[in-house]
mmCIF file of C-alpha atoms in Angstrom:
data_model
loop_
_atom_site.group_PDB
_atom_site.id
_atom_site.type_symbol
_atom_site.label_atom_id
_atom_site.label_comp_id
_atom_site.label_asym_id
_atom_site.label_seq_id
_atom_site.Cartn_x
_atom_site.Cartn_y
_atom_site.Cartn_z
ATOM 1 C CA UNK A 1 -14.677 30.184 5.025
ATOM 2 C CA UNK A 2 -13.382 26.849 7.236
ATOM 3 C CA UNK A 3 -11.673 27.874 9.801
ATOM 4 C CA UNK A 4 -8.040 27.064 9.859
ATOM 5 C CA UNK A 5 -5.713 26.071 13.195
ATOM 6 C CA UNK A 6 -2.396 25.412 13.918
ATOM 7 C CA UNK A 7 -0.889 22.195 14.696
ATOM 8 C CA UNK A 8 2.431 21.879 16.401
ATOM 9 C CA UNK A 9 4.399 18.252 15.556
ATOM 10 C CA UNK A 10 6.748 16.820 18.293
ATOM 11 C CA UNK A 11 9.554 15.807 18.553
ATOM 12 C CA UNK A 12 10.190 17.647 15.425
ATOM 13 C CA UNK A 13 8.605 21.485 16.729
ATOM 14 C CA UNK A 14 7.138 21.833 12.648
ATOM 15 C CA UNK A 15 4.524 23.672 13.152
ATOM 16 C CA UNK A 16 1.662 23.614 10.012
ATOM 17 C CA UNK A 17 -1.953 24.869 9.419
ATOM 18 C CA UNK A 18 -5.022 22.317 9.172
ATOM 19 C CA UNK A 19 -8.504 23.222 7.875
ATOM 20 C CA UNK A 20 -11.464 21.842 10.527
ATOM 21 C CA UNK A 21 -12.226 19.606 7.681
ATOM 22 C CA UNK A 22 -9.106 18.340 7.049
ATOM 23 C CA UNK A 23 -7.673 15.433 8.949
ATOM 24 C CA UNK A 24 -4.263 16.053 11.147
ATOM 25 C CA UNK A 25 -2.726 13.265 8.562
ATOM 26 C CA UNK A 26 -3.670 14.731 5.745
ATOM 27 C CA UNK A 27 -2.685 18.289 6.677
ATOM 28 C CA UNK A 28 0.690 17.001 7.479
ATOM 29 C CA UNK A 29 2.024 14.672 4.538
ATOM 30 C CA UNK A 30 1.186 17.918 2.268
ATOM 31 C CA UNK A 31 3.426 19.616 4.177
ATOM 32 C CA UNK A 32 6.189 16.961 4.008
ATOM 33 C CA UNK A 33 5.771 15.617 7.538
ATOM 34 C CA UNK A 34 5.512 11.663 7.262
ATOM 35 C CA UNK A 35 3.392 10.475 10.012
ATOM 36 C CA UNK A 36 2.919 6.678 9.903
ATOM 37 C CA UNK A 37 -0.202 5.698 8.304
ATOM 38 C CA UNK A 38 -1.599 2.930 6.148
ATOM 39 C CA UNK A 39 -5.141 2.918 5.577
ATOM 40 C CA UNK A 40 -6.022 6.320 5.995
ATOM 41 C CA UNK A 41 -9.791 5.576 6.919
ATOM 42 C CA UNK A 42 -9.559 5.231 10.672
ATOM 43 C CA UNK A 43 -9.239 1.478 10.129
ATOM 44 C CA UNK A 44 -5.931 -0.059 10.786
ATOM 45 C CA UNK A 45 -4.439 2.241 13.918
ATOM 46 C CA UNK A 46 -0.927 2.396 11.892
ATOM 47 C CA UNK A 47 -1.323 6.205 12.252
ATOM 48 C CA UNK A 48 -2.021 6.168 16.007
ATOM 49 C CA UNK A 49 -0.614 9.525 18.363
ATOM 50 C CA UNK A 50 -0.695 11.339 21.406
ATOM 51 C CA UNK A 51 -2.407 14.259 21.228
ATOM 52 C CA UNK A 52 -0.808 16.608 24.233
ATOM 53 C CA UNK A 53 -2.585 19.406 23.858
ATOM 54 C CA UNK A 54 -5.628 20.941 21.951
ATOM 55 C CA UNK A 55 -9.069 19.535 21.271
ATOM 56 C CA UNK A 56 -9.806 17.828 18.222
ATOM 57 C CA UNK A 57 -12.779 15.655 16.839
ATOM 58 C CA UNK A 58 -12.182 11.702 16.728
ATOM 59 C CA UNK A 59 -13.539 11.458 13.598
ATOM 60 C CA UNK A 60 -15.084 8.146 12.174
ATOM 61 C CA UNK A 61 -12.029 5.912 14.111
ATOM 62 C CA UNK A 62 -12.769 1.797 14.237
ATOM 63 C CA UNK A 63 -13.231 1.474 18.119
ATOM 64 C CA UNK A 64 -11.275 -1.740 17.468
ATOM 65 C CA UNK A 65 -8.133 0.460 16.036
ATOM 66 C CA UNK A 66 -8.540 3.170 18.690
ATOM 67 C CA UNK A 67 -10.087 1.837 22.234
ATOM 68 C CA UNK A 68 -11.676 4.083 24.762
ATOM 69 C CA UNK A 69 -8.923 3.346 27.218
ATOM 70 C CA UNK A 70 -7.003 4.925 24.572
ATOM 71 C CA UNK A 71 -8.955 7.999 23.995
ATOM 72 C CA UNK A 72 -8.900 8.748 27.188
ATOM 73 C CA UNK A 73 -5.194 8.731 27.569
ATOM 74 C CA UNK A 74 -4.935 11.072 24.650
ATOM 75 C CA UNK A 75 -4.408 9.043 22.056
ATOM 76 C CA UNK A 76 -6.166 9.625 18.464
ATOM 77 C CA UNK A 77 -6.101 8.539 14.979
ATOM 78 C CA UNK A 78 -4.586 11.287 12.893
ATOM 79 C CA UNK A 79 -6.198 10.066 9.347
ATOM 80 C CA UNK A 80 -9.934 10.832 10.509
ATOM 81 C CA UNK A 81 -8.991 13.291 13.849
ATOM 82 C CA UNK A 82 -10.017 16.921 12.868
ATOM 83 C CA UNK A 83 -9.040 20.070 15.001
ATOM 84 C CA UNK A 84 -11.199 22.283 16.858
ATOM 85 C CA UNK A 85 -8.436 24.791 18.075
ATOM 86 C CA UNK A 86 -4.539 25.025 17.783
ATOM 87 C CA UNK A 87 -2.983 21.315 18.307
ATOM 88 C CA UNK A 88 0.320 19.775 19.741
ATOM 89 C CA UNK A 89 0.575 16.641 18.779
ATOM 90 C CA UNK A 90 3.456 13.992 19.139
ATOM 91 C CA UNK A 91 4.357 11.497 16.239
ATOM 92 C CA UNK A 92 6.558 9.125 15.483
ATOM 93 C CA UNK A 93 8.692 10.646 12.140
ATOM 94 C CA UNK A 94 10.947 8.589 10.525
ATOM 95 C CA UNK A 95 13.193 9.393 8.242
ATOM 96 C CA UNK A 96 15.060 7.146 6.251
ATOM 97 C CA UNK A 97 18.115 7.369 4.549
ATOM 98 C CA UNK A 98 18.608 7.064 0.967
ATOM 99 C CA UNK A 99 14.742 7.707 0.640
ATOM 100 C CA UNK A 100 12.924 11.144 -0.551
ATOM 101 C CA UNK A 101 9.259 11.323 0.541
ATOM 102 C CA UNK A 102 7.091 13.493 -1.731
ATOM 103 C CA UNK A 103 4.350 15.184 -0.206
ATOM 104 C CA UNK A 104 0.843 14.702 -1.082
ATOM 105 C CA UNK A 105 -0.708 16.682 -3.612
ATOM 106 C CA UNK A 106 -3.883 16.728 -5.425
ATOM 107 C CA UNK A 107 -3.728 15.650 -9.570
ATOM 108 C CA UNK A 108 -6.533 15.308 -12.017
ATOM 109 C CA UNK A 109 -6.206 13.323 -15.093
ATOM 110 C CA UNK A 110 -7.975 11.107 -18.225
ATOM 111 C CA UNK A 111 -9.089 7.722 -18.249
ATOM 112 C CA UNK A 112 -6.988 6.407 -20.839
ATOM 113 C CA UNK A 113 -7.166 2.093 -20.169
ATOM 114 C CA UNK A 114 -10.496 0.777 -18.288
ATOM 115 C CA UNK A 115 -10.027 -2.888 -19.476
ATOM 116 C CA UNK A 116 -11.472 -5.990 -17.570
ATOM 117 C CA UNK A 117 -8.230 -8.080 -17.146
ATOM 118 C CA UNK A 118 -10.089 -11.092 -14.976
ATOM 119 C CA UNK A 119 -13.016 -11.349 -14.081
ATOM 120 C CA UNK A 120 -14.247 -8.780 -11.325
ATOM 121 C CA UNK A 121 -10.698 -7.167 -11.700
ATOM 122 C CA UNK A 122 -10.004 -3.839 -13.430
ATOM 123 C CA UNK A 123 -6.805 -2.054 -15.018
ATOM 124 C CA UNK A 124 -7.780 2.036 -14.692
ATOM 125 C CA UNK A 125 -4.922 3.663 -16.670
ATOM 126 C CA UNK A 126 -4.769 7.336 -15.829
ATOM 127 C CA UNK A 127 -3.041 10.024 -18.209
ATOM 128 C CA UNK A 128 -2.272 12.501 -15.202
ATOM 129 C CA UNK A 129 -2.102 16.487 -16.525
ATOM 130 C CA UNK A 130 1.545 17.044 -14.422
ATOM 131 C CA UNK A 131 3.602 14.171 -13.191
ATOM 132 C CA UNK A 132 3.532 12.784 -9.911
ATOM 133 C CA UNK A 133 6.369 11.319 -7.997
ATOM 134 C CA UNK A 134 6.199 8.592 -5.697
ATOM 135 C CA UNK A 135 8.196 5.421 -4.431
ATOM 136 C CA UNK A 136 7.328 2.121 -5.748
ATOM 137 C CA UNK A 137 4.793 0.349 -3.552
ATOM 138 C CA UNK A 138 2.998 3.555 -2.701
ATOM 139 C CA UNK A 139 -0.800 4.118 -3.460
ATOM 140 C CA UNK A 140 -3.299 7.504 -4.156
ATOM 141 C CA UNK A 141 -7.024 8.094 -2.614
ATOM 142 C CA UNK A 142 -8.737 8.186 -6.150
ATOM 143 C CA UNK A 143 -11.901 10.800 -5.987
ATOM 144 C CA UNK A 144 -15.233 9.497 -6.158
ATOM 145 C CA UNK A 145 -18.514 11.334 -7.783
ATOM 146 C CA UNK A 146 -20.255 11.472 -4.971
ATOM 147 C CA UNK A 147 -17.252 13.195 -3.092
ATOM 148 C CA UNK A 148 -15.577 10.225 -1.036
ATOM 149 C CA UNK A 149 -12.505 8.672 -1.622
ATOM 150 C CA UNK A 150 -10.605 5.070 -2.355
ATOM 151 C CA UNK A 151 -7.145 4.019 -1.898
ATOM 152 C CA UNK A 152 -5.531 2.310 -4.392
ATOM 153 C CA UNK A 153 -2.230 1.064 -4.739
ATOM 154 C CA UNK A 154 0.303 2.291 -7.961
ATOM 155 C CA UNK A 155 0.902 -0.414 -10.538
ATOM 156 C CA UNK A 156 3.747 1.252 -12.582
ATOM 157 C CA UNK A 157 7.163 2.178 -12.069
ATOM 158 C CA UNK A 158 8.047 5.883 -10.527
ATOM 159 C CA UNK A 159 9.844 6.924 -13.384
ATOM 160 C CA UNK A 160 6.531 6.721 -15.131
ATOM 161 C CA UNK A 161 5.337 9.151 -13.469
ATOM 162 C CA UNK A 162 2.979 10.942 -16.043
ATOM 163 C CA UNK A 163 0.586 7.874 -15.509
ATOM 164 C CA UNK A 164 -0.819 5.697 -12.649
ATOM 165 C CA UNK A 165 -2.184 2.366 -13.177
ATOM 166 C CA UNK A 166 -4.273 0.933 -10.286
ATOM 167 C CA UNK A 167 -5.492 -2.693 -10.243
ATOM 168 C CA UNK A 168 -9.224 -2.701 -8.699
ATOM 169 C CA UNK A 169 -11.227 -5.620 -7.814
ATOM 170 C CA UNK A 170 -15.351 -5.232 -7.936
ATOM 171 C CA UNK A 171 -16.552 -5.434 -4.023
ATOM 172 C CA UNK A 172 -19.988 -6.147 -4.500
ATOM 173 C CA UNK A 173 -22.591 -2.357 -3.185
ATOM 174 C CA UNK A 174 -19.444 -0.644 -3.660
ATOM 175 C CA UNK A 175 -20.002 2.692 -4.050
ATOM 176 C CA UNK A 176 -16.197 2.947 -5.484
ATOM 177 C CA UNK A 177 -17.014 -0.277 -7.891
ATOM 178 C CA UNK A 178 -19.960 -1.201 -8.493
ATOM 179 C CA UNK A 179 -21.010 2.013 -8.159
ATOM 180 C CA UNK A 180 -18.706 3.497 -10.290
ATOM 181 C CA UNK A 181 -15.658 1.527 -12.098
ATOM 182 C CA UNK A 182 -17.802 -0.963 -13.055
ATOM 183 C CA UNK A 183 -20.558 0.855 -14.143
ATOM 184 C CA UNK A 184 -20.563 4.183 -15.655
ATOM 185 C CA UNK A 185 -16.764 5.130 -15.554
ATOM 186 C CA UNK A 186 -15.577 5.214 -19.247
ATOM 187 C CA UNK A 187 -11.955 5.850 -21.277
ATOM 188 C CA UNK A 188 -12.056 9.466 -22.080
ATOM 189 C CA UNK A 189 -13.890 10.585 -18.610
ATOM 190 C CA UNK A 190 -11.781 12.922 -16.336
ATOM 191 C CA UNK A 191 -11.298 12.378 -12.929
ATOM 192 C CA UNK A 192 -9.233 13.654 -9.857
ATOM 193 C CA UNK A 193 -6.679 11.351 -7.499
ATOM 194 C CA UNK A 194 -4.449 13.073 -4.256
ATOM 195 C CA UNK A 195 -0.979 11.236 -3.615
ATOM 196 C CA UNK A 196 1.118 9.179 -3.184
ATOM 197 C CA UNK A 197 0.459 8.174 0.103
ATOM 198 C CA UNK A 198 2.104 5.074 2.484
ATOM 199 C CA UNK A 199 5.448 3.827 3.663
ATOM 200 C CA UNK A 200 4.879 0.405 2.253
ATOM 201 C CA UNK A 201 7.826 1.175 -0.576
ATOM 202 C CA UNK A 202 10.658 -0.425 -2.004
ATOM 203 C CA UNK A 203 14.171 0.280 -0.265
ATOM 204 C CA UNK A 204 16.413 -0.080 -3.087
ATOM 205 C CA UNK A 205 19.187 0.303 -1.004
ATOM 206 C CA UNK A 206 19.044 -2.938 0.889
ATOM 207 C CA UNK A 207 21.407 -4.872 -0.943
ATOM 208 C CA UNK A 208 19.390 -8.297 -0.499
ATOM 209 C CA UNK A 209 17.381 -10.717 -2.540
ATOM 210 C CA UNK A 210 13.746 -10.048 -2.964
ATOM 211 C CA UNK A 211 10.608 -12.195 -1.869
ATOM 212 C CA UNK A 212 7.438 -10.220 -3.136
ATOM 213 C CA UNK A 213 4.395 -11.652 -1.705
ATOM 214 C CA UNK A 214 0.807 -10.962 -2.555
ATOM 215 C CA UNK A 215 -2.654 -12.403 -2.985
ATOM 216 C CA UNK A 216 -5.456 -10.933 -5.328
ATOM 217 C CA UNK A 217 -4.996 -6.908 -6.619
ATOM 218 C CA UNK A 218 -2.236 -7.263 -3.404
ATOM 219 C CA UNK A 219 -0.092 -7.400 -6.692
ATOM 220 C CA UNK A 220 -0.355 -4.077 -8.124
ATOM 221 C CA UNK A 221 2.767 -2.090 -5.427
ATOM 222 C CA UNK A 222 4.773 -5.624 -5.904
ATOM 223 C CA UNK A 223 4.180 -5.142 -9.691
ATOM 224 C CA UNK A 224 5.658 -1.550 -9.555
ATOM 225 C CA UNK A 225 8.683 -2.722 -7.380
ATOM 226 C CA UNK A 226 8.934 -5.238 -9.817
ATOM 227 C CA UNK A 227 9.089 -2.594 -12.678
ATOM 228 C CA UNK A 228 11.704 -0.295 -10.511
ATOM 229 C CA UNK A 229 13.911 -3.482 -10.431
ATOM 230 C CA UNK A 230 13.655 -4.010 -14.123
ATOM 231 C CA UNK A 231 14.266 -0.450 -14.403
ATOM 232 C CA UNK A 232 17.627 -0.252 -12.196
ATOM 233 C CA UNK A 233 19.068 -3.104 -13.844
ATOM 234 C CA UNK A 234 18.367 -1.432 -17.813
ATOM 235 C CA UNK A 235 19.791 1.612 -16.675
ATOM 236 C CA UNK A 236 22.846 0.318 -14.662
ATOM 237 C CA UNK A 237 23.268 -3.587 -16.868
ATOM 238 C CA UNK A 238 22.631 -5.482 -14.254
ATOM 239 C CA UNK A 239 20.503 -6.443 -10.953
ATOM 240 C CA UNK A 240 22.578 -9.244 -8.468
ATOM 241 C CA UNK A 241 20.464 -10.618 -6.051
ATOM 242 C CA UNK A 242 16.872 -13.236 -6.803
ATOM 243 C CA UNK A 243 13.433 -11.486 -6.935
ATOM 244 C CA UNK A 244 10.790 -14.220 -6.111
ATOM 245 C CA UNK A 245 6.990 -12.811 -6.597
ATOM 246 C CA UNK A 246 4.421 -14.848 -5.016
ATOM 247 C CA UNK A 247 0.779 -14.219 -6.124
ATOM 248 C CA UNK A 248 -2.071 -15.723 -4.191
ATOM 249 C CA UNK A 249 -5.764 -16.099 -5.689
ATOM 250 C CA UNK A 250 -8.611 -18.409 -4.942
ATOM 251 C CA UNK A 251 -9.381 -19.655 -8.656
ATOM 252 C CA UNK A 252 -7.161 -19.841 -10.856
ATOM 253 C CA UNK A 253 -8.685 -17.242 -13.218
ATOM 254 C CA UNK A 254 -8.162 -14.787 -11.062
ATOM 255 C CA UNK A 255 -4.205 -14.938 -12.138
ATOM 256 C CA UNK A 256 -3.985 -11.680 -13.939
ATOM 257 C CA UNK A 257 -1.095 -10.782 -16.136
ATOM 258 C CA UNK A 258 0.370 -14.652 -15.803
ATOM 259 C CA UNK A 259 1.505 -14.706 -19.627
ATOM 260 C CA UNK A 260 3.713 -11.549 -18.425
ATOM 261 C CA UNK A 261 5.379 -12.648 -15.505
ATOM 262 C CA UNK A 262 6.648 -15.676 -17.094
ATOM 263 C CA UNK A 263 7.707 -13.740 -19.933
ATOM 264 C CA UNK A 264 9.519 -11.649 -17.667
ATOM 265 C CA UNK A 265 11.106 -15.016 -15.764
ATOM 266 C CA UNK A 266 12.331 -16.114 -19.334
ATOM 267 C CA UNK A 267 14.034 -13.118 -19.699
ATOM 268 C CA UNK A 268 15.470 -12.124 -16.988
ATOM 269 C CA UNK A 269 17.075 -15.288 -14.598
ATOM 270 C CA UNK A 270 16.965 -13.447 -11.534
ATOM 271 C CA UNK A 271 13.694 -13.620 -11.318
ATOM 272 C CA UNK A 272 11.048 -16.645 -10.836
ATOM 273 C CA UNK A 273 6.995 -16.014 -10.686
ATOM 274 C CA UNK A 274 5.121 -18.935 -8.373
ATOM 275 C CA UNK A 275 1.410 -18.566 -8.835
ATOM 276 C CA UNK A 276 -0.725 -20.040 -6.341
ATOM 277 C CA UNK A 277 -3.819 -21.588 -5.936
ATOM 278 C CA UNK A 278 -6.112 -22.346 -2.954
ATOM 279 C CA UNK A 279 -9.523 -23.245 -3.730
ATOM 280 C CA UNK A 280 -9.430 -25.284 -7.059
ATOM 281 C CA UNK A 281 -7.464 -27.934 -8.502
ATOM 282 C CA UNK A 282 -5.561 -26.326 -11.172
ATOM 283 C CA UNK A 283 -2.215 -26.493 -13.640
ATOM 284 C CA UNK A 284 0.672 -26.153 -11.242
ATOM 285 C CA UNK A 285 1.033 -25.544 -7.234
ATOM 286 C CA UNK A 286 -2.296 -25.591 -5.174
ATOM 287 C CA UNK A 287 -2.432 -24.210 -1.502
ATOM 288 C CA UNK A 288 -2.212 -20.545 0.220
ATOM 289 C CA UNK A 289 1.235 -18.074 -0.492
ATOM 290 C CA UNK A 290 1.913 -18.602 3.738
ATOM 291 C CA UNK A 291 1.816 -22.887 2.843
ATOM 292 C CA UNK A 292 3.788 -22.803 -0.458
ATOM 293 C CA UNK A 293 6.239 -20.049 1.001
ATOM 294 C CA UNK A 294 7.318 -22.831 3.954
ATOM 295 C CA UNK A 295 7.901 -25.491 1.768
ATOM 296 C CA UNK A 296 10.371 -23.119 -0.144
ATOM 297 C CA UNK A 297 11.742 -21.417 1.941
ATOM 298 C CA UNK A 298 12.528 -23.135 5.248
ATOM 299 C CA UNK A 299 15.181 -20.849 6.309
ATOM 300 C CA UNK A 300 14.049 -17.392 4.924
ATOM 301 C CA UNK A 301 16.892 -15.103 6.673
ATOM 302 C CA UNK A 302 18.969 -13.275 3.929
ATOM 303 C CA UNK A 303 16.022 -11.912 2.374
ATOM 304 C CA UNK A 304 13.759 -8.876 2.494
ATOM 305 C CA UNK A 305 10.493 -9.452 1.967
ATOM 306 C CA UNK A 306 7.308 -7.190 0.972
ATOM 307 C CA UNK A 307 3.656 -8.475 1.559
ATOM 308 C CA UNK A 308 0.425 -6.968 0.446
ATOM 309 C CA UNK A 309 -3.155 -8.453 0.254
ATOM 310 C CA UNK A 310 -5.597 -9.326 2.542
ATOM 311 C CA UNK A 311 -5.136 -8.947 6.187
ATOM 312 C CA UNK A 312 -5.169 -13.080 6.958
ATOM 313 C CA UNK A 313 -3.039 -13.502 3.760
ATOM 314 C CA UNK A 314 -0.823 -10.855 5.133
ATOM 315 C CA UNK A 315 -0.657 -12.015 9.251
ATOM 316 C CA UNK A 316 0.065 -15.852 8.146
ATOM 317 C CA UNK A 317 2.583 -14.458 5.864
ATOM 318 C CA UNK A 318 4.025 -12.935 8.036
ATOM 319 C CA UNK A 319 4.240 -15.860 10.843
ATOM 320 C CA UNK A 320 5.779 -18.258 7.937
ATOM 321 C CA UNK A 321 8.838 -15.732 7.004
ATOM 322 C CA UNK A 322 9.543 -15.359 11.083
ATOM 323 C CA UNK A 323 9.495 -18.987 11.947
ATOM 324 C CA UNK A 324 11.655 -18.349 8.708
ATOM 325 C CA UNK A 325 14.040 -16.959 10.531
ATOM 326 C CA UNK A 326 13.398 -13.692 8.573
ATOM 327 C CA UNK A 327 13.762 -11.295 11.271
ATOM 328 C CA UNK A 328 11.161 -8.127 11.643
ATOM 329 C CA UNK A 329 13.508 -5.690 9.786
ATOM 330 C CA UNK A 330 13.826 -7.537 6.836
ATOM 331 C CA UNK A 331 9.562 -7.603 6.435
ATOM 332 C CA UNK A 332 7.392 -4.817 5.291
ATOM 333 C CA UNK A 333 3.668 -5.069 5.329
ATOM 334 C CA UNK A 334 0.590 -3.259 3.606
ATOM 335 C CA UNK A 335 -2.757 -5.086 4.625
ATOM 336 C CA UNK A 336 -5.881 -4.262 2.257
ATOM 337 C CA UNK A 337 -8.819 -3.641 4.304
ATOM 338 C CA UNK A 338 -12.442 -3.719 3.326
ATOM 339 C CA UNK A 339 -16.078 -3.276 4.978
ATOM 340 C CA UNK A 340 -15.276 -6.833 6.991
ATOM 341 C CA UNK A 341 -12.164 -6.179 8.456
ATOM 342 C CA UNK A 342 -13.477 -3.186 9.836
ATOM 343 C CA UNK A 343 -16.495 -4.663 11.769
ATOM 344 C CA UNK A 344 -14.575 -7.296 13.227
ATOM 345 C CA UNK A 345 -11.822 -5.673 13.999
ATOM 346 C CA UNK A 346 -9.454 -8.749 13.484
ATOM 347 C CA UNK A 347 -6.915 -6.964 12.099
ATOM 348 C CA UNK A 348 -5.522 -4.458 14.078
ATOM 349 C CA UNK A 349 -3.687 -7.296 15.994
ATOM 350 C CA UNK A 350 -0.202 -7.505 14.731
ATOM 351 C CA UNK A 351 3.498 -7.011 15.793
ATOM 352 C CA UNK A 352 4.222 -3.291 16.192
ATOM 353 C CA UNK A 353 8.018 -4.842 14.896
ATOM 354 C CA UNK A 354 6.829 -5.107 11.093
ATOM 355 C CA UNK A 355 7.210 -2.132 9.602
ATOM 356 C CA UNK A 356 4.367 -0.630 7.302
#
């Protein structure tokens, strides 16, 4: 039996019991404490806190996201820290209001959709067995065979909550992918998914227009704000401020779901779709989201903007809406990292203003 110890969360005094082979993070969004956190694989240093007393294991933590310095001050990374013996530990809990957080729980389900929608992109359509509830841009760690996870972010809406729809591109030697989604993972199979997870979400209550910025499967948690939108204005006859969704790839093939989006900006007049192009001549604008956003949008303030893709896409993005004049608390991040970002490191620089 794995032994079990208790772990005391300041300033808040909740006190909650973690497994030795359970991370800190984990062991508190199930119990409804929201610690910061964004990558949940030791990667990014989002979830970053002072441990004040206890001993715990550091776990498999990027020495770019945590530095020795660090460690030795007491600092640890509570998605891949472990405890060893009863913990006190101080966070930094927000709680926002207007907003429910649901903790994380653990959901199995049926591959219902597995189609190929680009090329090296795939839509996985889940039938869950009970519903799970989660705010728009959030994502679930989906359950590998071989016993490791993934993070992917939700594609639909929260009030369909039966299903999640996750928008994953083929890295090639993934173990996830090519591994697995690609090859061998069928409609019919069952498989197993813990979530939601992240505080990149929509804030419906910020009564401002919408800039919704991503580059490659960085569209899936715009996609489901995009639905939640859609979704407010059926159900109360109307949405009042713009919603403009930029989507970043390098060829132009790689612009999923394009057909729909400017079926949707037909429809609806509040909002406009601006594909964009960087690496190919192609029909319409060429050049990176960060370049095309500038030209657009010299003076940005007014807005609230969300931002999910790559880390560059998502750093450069970020400088264009500040020189913008969009200030910090208007921009919310999510940065998908891979194998690279790790290794280098690159991306844990960033403003600890933007909230993620």
């Amino acid at each position: 039996m794995t032994t079990t110890h208790t772990i005391t969360v300041e300033p808040l005094g909740t006190e909650l019991q973690c497994r030795e082979d359970q991370s800190i993070l984990d062991a508190c969004l199930r119990n409804g404490v929201w610690l910061p956190h964004a990558c949940t694989h030791g990667t990014c240093g989002t979830c970053k806190a002072e441990v004040l007393e206890g001993a715990i294991d550091y776990g498999d933590a990027s020495p770019y996201a945590l530095l020795e310095s660090e460690r030795d001050e007491g600092a640890a990374l509570m998605c891949v820290a472990t405890p060893r013996e009863d913990v006190v530990i101080e966070g930094d809990v927000e709680i926002e209001e207007g907003i429910t957080m649901y903790p994380v729980r653990d959901f199995s389900g049926t591959v219902a959709v597995l189609d190929e929608i680009v090329p090296g992109v795939r839509r996985l359509i889940v039938d869950l067995d009970e519903p799970m509830d989660f705010n728009a841009g959030q994502y679930v760690q989906l359950n590998l065979p071989d016993g490791d996870n993934r993070p992917y972010s939700i594609a639909n809406a929260p009030h369909e909550n039966n299903r999640v729809e996750l928008h994953i591109k083929k890295t090639e030697n993934g173990v996830a992918t090519s591994g697995w989604v690609f090859d061998g993972l069928a409609v019919g199979d069952a498989v197993t998914l813990s979530g939601p997870y992240g505080k990149f979400y929509f804030r419906p209550g910020r009564d401002k227009p919408l800039l919704l910025l991503g580059s490659g499967t960085g569209l899936a948690p715009l996609v489901s704000i995009l639905k939640t939108v859609m979704a407010i204005e059926d159900e109360e006859g109307e949405w009042e401020h713009e919603v403009v969704m930029y989507h970043g790839v390098a060829m132009e093939e790689g612009l999923y779901d394009r057909e729909w989006f400017q079926q949707i900006a037909d429809e609806r007049d509040w909002f406009t779709y601006r594909p964009a192009v960087s690496r190919e001549e192609c029909e319409g604008r060429q050049g990176r989201v960060p370049a095309l956003l500038t030209e657009d949008f010299p003076r940005a303030g007014g807005n609230v903007a969300y931002i999910c893709g790559n880390p560059a896409m998502v750093e450069d993005t970020m400088r264009a809406l500040m020189k913008a004049r969009l200030f910090p608390r208007d921009i919310y991040r999510e940065d998908f990292f891979d194998a690279a970002d790790r290794a280098s490191g690159a991306h844990v620089v960033r403003s600890p203003l933007i909230k993620r």
